[in-house]
Amino acid sequence: MSGGGTQNSLRRALGALKDSTTVSLAKVNSDYKELDIAIVKATNHYERPARERHIRAIFAAVSATRPRADVAYCIHALARRLSRTHNWA
């Protein structure tokens, strides 16, 4: 028997811990706190759809009414988050 189930559980727990740490750091270090938190929570390691409020925050950040710098930051933050996360389940 392999320990695949235990290893998957450990990966999920580690991913959740990393998400929690990232949210805590965003609360302290970010100029775009709400957006950074929404990105982490919308792309978390749990196998369920993201909450609508997090998706709305991301959509609001990339709307045409926002300054280009805000839109660029959101796109960059999403790309960085997606490229750094290797295990989603």
Coordinates of C-alpha atoms in Angstrom, one line a residue:
M1 CA 0.0 0.0 0.0
S2 CA 1.2 3.4 -0.8
G3 CA 0.7 6.5 1.3
G4 CA -1.0 8.4 -1.5
G5 CA -4.0 9.4 0.6
T6 CA -1.9 10.7 3.5
Q7 CA 0.4 12.5 1.1
N8 CA -2.6 14.2 -0.6
S9 CA -4.0 15.2 2.8
L10 CA -0.6 16.7 3.8
R11 CA -0.4 18.6 0.5
R12 CA -3.9 20.1 1.0
A13 CA -3.1 21.0 4.6
L14 CA 0.2 22.6 3.6
G15 CA -1.6 24.5 0.7
A16 CA -4.2 25.8 3.2
L17 CA -1.5 26.9 5.6
K18 CA 0.3 28.8 2.8
D19 CA -2.9 30.4 1.8
S20 CA -3.5 31.6 5.3
T21 CA 0.0 32.9 5.6
T22 CA -0.4 34.8 2.3
V23 CA -3.6 36.4 3.5
S24 CA -2.0 37.5 6.7
L25 CA 1.0 39.0 4.8
A26 CA -1.4 40.8 2.4
K27 CA -3.2 42.4 5.4
V28 CA 0.1 43.9 6.6
N29 CA 2.2 44.5 3.5
S30 CA 0.0 45.4 0.6
D31 CA -1.3 48.6 -0.9
Y32 CA -4.1 46.5 -2.5
K33 CA -5.1 44.6 0.6
E34 CA -8.6 43.7 -0.3
L35 CA -7.7 42.7 -3.8
D36 CA -4.7 40.5 -2.7
I37 CA -6.9 38.8 -0.2
A38 CA -9.7 38.3 -2.8
I39 CA -7.2 36.7 -5.2
V40 CA -5.8 34.3 -2.6
K41 CA -9.3 33.3 -1.4
A42 CA -10.7 33.0 -5.0
T43 CA -7.7 30.7 -5.9
N44 CA -7.4 28.7 -2.7
H45 CA -6.6 25.0 -2.4
Y46 CA -10.1 23.9 -1.5
E47 CA -12.1 21.9 -4.0
R48 CA -15.1 24.2 -4.2
P49 CA -16.1 27.2 -6.2
A50 CA -14.8 30.6 -5.0
R51 CA -17.2 32.8 -3.1
E52 CA -19.0 35.4 -5.2
R53 CA -17.7 38.3 -3.2
H54 CA -14.1 37.4 -4.0
I55 CA -14.9 37.1 -7.7
R56 CA -16.7 40.4 -7.7
A57 CA -13.7 42.1 -6.1
I58 CA -11.4 40.8 -8.8
F59 CA -13.9 41.8 -11.6
A60 CA -14.2 45.3 -10.0
A61 CA -10.4 45.6 -10.1
V62 CA -10.2 45.0 -13.8
S63 CA -13.2 47.1 -14.8
A64 CA -12.8 49.8 -17.4
T65 CA -13.5 52.5 -14.8
R66 CA -10.4 51.6 -12.8
P67 CA -7.0 53.2 -13.4
R68 CA -4.7 51.2 -15.7
A69 CA -2.2 50.7 -12.9
D70 CA -4.9 49.0 -10.8
V71 CA -5.8 46.7 -13.7
A72 CA -2.2 45.9 -14.4
Y73 CA -1.6 45.1 -10.7
C74 CA -4.6 42.8 -10.6
I75 CA -3.5 40.9 -13.8
H76 CA 0.1 40.6 -12.5
A77 CA -1.1 39.4 -9.1
L78 CA -3.4 36.8 -10.6
A79 CA -0.6 35.6 -13.0
R80 CA 1.9 35.4 -10.1
R81 CA -0.5 33.5 -7.9
L82 CA -1.4 31.0 -10.7
S83 CA 2.2 30.4 -11.7
R84 CA 3.5 29.9 -8.2
T85 CA 0.9 27.4 -7.1
H86 CA 1.8 23.9 -8.2
N87 CA -0.8 21.7 -6.5
W88 CA -4.4 22.8 -6.6
A89 CA -6.0 19.8 -4.9

